[in-house]
PDB file of C-alpha atoms in Angstrom:
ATOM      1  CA  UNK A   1     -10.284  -3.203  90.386  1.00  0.00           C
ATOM      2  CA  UNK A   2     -11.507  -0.433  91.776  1.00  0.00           C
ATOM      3  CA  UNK A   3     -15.271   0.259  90.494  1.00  0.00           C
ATOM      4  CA  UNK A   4     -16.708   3.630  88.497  1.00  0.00           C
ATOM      5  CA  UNK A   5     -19.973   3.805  90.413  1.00  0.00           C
ATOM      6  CA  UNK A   6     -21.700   5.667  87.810  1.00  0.00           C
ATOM      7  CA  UNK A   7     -25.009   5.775  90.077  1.00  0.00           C
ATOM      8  CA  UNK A   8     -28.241   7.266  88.510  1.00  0.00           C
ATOM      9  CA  UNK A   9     -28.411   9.273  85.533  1.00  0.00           C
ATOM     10  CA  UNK A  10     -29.981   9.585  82.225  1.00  0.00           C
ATOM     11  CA  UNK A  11     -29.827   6.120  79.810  1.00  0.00           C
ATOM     12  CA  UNK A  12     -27.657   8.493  77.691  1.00  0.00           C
ATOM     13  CA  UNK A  13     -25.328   8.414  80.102  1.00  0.00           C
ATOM     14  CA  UNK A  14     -25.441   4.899  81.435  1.00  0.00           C
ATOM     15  CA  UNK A  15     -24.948   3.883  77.704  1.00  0.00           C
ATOM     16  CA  UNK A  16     -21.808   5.687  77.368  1.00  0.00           C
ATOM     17  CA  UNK A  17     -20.374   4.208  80.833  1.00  0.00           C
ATOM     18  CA  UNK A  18     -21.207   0.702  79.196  1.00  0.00           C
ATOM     19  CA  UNK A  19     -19.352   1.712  76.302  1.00  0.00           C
ATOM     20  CA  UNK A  20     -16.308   3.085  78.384  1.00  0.00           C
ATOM     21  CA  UNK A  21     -16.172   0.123  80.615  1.00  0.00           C
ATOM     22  CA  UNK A  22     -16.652  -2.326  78.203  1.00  0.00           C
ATOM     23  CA  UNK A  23     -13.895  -0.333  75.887  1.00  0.00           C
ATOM     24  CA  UNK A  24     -11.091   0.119  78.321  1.00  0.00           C
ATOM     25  CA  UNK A  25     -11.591  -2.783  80.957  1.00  0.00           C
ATOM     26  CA  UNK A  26      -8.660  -5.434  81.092  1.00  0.00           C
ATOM     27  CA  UNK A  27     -10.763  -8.078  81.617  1.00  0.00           C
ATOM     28  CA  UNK A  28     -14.047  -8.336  79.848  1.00  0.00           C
ATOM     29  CA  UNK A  29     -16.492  -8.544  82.891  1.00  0.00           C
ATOM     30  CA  UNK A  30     -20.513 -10.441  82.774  1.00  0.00           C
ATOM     31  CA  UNK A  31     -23.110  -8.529  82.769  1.00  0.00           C
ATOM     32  CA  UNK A  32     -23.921  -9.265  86.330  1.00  0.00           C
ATOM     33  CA  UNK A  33     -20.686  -8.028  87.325  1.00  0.00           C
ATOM     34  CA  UNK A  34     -20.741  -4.573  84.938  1.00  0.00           C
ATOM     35  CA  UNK A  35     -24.041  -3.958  86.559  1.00  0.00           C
ATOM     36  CA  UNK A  36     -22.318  -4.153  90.211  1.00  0.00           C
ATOM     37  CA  UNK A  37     -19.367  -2.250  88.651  1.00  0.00           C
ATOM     38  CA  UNK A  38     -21.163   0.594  87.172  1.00  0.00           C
ATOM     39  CA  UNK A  39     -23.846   0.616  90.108  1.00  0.00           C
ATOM     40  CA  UNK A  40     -26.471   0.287  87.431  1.00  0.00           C
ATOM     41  CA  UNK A  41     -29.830  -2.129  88.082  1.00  0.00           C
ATOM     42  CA  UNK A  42     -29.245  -5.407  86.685  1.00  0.00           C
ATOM     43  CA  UNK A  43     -32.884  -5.202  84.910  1.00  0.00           C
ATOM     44  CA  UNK A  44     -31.602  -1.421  83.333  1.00  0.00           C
ATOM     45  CA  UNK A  45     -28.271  -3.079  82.398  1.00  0.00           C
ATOM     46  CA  UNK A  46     -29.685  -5.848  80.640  1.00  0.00           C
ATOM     47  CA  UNK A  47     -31.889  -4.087  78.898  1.00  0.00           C
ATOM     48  CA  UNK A  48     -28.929  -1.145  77.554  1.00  0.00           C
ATOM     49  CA  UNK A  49     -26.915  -4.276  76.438  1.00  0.00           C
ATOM     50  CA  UNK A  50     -29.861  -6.059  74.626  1.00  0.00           C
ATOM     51  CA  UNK A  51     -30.280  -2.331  72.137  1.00  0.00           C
ATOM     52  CA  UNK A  52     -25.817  -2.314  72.340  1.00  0.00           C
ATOM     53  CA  UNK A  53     -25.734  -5.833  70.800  1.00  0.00           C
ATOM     54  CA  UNK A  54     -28.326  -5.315  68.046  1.00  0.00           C
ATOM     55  CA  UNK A  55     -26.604  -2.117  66.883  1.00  0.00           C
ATOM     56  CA  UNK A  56     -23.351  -3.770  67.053  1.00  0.00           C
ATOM     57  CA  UNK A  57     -21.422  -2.105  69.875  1.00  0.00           C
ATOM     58  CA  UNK A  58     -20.905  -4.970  72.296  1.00  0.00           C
ATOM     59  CA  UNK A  59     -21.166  -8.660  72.081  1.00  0.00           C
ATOM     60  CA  UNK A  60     -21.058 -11.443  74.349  1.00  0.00           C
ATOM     61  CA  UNK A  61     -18.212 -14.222  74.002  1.00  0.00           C
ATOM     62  CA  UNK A  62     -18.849 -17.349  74.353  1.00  0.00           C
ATOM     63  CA  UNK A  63     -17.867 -17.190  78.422  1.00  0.00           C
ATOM     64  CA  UNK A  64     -20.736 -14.675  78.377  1.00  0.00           C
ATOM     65  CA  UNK A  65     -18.400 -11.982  78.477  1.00  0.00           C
ATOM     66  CA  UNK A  66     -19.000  -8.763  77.233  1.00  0.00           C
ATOM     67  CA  UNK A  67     -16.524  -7.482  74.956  1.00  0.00           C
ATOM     68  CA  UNK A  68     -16.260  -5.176  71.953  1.00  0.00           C
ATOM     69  CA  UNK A  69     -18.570  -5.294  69.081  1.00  0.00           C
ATOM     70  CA  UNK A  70     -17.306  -3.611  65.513  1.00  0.00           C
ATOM     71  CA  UNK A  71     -19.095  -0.520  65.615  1.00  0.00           C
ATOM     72  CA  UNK A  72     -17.036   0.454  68.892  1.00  0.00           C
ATOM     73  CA  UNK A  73     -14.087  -0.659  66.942  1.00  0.00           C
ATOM     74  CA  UNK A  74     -15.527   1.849  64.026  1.00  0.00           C
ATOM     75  CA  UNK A  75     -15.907   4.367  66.648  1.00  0.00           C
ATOM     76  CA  UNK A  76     -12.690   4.771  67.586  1.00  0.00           C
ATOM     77  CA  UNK A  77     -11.446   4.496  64.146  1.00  0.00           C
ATOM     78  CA  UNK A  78     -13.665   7.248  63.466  1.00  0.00           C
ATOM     79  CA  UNK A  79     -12.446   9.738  65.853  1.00  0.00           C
ATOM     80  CA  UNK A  80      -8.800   9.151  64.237  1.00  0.00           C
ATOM     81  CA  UNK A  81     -10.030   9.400  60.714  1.00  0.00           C
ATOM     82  CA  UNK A  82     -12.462  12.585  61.703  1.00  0.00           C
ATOM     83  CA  UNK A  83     -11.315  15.760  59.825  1.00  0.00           C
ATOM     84  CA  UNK A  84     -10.040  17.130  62.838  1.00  0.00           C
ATOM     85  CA  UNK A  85      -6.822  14.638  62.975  1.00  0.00           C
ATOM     86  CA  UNK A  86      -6.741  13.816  59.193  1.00  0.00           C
ATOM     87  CA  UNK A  87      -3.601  16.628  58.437  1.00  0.00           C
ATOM     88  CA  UNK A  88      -1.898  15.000  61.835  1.00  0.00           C
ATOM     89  CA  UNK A  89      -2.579  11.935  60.868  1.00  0.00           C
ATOM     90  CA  UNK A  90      -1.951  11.831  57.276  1.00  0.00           C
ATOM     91  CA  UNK A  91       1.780  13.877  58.190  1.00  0.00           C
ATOM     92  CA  UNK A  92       2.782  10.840  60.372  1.00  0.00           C
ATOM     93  CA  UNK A  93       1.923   8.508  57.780  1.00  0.00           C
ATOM     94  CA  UNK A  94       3.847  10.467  54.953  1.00  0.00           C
ATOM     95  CA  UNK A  95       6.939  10.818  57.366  1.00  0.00           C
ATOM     96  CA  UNK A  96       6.851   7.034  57.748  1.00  0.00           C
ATOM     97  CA  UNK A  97       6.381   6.503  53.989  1.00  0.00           C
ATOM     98  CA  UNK A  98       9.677   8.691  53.320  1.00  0.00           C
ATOM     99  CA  UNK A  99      11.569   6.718  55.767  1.00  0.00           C
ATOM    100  CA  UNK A 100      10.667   3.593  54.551  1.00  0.00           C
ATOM    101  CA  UNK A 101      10.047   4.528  50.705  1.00  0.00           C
ATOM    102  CA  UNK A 102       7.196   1.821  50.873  1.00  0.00           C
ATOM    103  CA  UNK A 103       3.652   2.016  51.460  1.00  0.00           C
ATOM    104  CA  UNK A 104       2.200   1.722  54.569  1.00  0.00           C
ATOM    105  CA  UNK A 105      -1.320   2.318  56.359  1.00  0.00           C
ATOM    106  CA  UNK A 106      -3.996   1.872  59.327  1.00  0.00           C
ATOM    107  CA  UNK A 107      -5.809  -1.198  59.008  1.00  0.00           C
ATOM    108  CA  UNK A 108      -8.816  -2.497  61.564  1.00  0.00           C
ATOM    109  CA  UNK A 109     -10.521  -5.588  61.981  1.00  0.00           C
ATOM    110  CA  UNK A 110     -14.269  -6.236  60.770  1.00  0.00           C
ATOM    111  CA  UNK A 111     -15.180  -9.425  61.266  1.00  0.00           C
ATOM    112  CA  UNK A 112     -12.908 -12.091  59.766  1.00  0.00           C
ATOM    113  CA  UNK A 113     -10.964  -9.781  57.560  1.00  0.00           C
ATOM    114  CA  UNK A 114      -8.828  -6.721  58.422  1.00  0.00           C
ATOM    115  CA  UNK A 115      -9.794  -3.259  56.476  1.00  0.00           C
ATOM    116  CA  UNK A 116      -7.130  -0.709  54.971  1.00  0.00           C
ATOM    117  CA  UNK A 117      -8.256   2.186  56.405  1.00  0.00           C
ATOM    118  CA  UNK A 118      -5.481   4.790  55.771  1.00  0.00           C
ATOM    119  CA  UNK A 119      -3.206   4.296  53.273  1.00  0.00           C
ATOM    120  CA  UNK A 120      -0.258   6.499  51.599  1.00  0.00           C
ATOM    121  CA  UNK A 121       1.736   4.761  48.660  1.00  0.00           C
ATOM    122  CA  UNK A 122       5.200   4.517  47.583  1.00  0.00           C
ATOM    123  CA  UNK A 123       6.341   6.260  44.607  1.00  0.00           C
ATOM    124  CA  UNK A 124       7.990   3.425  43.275  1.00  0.00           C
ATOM    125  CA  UNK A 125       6.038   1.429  39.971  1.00  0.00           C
ATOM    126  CA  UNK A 126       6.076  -1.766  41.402  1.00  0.00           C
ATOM    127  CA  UNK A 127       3.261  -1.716  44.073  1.00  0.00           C
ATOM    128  CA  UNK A 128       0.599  -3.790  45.110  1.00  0.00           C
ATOM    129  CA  UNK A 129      -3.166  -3.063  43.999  1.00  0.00           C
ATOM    130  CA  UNK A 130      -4.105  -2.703  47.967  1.00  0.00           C
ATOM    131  CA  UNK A 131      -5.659   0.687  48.107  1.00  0.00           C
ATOM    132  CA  UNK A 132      -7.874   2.608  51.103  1.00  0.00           C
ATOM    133  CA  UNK A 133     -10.841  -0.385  51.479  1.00  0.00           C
ATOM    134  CA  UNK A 134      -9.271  -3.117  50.889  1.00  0.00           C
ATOM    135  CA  UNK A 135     -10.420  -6.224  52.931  1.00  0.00           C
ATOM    136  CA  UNK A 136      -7.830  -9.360  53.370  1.00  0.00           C
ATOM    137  CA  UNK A 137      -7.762 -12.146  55.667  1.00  0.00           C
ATOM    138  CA  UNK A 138      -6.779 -12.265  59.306  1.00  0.00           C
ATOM    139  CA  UNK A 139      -4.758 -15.445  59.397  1.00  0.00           C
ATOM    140  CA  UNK A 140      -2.347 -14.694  56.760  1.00  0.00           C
ATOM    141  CA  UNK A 141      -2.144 -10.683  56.562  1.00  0.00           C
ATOM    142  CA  UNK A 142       0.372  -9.215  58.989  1.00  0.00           C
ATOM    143  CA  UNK A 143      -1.769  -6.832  60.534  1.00  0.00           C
ATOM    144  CA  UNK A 144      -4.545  -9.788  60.631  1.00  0.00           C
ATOM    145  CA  UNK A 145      -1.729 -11.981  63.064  1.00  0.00           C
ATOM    146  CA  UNK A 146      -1.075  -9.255  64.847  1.00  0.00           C
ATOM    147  CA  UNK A 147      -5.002  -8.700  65.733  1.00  0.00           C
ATOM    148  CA  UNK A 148      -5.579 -12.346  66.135  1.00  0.00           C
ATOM    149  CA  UNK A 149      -2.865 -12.608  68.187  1.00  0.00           C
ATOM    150  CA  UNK A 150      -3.821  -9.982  70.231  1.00  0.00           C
ATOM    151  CA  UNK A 151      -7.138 -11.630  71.433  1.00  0.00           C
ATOM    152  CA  UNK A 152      -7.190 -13.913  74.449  1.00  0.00           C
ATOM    153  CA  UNK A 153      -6.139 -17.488  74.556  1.00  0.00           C
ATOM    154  CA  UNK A 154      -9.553 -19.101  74.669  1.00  0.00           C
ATOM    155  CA  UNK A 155     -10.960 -16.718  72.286  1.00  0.00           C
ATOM    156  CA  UNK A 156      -8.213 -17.372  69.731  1.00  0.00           C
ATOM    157  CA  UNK A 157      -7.958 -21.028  69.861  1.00  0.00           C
ATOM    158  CA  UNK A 158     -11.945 -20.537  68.588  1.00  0.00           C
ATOM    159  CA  UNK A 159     -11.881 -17.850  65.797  1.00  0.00           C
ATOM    160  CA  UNK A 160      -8.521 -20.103  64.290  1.00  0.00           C
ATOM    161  CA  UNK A 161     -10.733 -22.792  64.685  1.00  0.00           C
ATOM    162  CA  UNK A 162     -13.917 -21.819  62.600  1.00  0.00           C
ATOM    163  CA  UNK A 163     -11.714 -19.471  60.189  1.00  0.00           C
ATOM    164  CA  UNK A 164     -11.527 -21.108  56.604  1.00  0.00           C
ATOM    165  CA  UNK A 165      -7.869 -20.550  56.627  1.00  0.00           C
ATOM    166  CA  UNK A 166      -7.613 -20.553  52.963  1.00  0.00           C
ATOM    167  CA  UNK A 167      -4.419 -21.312  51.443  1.00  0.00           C
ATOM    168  CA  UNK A 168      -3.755 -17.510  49.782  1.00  0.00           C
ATOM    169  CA  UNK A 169      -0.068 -18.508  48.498  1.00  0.00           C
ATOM    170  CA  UNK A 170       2.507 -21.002  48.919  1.00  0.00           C
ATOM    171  CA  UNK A 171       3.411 -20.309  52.213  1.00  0.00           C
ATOM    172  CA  UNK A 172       0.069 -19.656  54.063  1.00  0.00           C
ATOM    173  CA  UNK A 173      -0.503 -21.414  57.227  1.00  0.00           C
ATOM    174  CA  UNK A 174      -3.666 -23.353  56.850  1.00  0.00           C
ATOM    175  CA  UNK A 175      -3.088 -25.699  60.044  1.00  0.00           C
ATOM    176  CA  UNK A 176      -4.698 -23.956  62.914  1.00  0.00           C
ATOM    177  CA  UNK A 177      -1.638 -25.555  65.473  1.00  0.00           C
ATOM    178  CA  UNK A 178       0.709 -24.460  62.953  1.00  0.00           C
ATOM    179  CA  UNK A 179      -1.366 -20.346  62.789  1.00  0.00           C
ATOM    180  CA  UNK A 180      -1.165 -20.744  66.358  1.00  0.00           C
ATOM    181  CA  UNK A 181       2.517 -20.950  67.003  1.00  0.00           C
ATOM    182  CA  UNK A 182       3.111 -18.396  64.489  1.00  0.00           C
ATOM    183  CA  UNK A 183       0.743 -15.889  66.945  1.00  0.00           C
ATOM    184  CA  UNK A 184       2.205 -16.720  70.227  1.00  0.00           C
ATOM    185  CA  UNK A 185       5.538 -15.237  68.531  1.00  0.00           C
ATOM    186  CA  UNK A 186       3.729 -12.346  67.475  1.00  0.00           C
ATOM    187  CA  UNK A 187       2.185 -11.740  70.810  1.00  0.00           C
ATOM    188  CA  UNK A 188       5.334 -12.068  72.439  1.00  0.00           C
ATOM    189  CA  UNK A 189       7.138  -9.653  69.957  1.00  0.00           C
ATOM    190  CA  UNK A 190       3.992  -7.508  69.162  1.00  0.00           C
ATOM    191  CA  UNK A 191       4.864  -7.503  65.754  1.00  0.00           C
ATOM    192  CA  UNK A 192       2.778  -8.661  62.961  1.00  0.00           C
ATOM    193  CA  UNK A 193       4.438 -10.994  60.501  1.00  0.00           C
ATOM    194  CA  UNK A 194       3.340 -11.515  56.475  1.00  0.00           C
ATOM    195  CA  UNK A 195       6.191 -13.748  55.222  1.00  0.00           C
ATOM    196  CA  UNK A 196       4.846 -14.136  51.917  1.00  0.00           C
ATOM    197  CA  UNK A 197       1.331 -15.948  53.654  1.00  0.00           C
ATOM    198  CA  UNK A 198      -1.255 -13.787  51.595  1.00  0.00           C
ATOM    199  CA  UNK A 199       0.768 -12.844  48.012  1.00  0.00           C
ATOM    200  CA  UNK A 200       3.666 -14.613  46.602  1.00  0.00           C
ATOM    201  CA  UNK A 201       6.741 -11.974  46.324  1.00  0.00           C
ATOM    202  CA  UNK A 202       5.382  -9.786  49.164  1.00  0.00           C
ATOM    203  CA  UNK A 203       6.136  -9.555  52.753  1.00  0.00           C
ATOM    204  CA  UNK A 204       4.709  -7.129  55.559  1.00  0.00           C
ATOM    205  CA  UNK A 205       5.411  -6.346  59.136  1.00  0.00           C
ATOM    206  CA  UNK A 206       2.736  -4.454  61.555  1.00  0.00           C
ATOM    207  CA  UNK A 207       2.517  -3.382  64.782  1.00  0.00           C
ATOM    208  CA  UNK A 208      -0.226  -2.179  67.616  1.00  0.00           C
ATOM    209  CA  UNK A 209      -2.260   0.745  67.510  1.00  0.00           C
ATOM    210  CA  UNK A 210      -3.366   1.024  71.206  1.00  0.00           C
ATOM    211  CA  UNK A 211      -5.760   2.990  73.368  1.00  0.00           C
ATOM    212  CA  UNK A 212      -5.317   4.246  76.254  1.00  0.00           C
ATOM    213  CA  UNK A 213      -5.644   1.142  78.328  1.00  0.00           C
ATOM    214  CA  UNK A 214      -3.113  -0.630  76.313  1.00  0.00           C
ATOM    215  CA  UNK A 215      -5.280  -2.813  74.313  1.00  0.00           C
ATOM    216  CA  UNK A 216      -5.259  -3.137  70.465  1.00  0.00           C
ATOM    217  CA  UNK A 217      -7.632  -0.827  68.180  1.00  0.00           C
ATOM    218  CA  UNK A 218      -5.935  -0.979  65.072  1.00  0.00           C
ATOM    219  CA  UNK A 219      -2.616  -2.030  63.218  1.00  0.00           C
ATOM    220  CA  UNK A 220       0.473   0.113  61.351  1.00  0.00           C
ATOM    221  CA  UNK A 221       1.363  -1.889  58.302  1.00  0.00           C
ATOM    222  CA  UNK A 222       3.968  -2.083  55.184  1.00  0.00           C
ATOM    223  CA  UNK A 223       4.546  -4.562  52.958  1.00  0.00           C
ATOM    224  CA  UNK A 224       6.758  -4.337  50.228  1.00  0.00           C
ATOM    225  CA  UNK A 225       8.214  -6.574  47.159  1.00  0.00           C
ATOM    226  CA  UNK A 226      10.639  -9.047  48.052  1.00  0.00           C
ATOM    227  CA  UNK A 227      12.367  -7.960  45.081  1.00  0.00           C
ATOM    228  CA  UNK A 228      12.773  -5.025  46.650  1.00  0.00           C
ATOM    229  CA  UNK A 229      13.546  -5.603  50.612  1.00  0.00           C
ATOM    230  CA  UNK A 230      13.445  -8.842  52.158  1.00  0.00           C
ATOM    231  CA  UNK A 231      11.149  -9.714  54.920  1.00  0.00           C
ATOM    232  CA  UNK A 232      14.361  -8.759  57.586  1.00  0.00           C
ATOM    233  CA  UNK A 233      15.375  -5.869  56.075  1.00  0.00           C
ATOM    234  CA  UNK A 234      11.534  -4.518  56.396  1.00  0.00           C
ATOM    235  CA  UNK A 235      11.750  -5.285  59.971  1.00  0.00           C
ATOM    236  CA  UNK A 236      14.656  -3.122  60.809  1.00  0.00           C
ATOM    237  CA  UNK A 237      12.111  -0.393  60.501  1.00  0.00           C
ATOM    238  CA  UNK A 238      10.496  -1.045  63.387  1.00  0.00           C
ATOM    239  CA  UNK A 239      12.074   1.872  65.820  1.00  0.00           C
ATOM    240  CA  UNK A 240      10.033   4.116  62.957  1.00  0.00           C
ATOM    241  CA  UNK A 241       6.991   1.951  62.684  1.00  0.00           C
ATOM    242  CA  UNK A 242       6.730   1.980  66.687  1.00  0.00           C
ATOM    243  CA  UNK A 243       7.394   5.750  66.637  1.00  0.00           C
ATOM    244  CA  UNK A 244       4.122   6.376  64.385  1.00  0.00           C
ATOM    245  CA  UNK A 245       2.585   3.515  65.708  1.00  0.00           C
ATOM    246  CA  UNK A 246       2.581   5.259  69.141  1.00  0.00           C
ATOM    247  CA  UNK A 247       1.825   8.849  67.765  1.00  0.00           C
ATOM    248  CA  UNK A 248      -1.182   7.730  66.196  1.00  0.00           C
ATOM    249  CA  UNK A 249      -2.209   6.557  69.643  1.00  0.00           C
ATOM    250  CA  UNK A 250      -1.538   9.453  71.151  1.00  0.00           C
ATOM    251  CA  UNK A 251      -4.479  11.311  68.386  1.00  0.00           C
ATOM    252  CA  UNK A 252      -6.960   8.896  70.014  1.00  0.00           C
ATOM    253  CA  UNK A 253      -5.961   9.228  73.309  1.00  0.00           C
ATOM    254  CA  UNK A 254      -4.373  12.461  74.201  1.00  0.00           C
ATOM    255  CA  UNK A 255      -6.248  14.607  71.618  1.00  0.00           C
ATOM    256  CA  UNK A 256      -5.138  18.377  70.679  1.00  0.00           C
ATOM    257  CA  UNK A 257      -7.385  20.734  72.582  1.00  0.00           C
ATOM    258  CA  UNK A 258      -6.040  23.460  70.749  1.00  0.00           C
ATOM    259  CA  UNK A 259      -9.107  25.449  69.322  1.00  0.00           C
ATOM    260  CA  UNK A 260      -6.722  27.560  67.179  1.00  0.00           C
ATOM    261  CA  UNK A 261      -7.921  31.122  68.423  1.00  0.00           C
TER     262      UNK A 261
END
């Protein structure tokens, strides 16, 4: 890895190199070795990461890692949902709605539940209630899975662990063995999967909104009736869900510098 040497500069700026590094970084690093990495004084490091973790922009993992907290999450979000993208945005959502006459959305994680973020509905009368705002459960939701799934091994095995796993319908996985099967599939596949785990008589597919790096930052939902489509019919979408999936990425990470004059 080959190392940013950010040097000396402002705290400003030695904030926002944490904030890169920690955001785009394969491997979550300690803070001994971000301090090396950045060229930043251990002391000055620790201190810039002490005022990041209160206000909820990096943590540290139980490896004393530091990784993501859920205001960068937010932040990233935010750029995406920031008036500048919302026409893009909202277009590649409606496209996707017409192709798969079903609702669809953005959702992100925040804390043990996943939040609908963007949403456009179908126009048929048989919906689900599961407007912009909506909070539902990682281990049964299938762009929950698909975030769980998308964590690291050691990391996984303990949110599972200490998540209530509630039993939502009659086909939510409450054994964590049994919720951790079900991810390794997902993580293979990259494809959420909600086979009727959080509402009886609906089923969802998602897949990976990444940034730049690769990593996850949000999920591309539907879920839809079973009366409607079945759970495999939903997921012969997924050449169209990848295709907005991966334009949505590109309004994060490859933004229009076009100032319209």
């Amino acid at each position: 890895m080959t190392s940013k040497r950010a040097g000396r500069g402002p705290s400003v700026t030695r904030v926002m190199d944490i904030v890169e590094a920690v955001s785009s970084l394969e491997q979550p690093m300690s803070p001994a070795d971000l301090a090396f990495y950045l060229d930043i004084p251990k002391a000055s490091l620790h201190r810039l990461l002490l005022q990041l973790e209160e206000d909820g922009y990096v943590q540290t993992n139980m490896r004393g890692k530091v990784v993501p907290g859920q205001r960068m999450y937010r932040m990233a979000l935010g750029v995406l949902h920031s008036s500048r993208y919302q026409l893009q945005r909202q277009a590649i959502l409606q496209r996707l709605g017409r192709q798969l006459d079903e609702a669809c959305g953005i959702a992100i994680p925040d804390g043990t539940e996943m939040v609908y973020y963007d949403r456009v509905e179908s126009s048929w009368p048989l919906q689900f209630n599961l407007k912009t705002g909506s909070r539902v459960p990682l281990w049964c939701t299938s762009s929950g899975k698909l975030y769980l799934s998308s964590l690291p091994k050691s990391m996984r095995h303990r949110v599972i662990h200490n998540l209530p796993l509630e039993k939502y319908s009659r086909h939510t996985l409450t054994d964590p063995e049994s919720l951790e099967e079900s991810l390794l599939s997902i993580r293979e596949q990259e494809m959420g999967i909600d086979n009727e785990e959080y509402i009886d008589g609906m089923v969802g597919c998602a897949v990976p909104i990444k940034n730049a790096e690769g990593q996850f930052i949000a999920s591309l939902y539907t879920h839809v009736p079973v009366v409607r489509k079945s759970l495999n019919e939903l997921k012969a979408f997924e050449p169209q869900l990848r295709q907005a999936a991966a334009e949505i990425s590109n309004l994060v990470n490859s933004p229009d510098t076009d100032t319209g004059e």
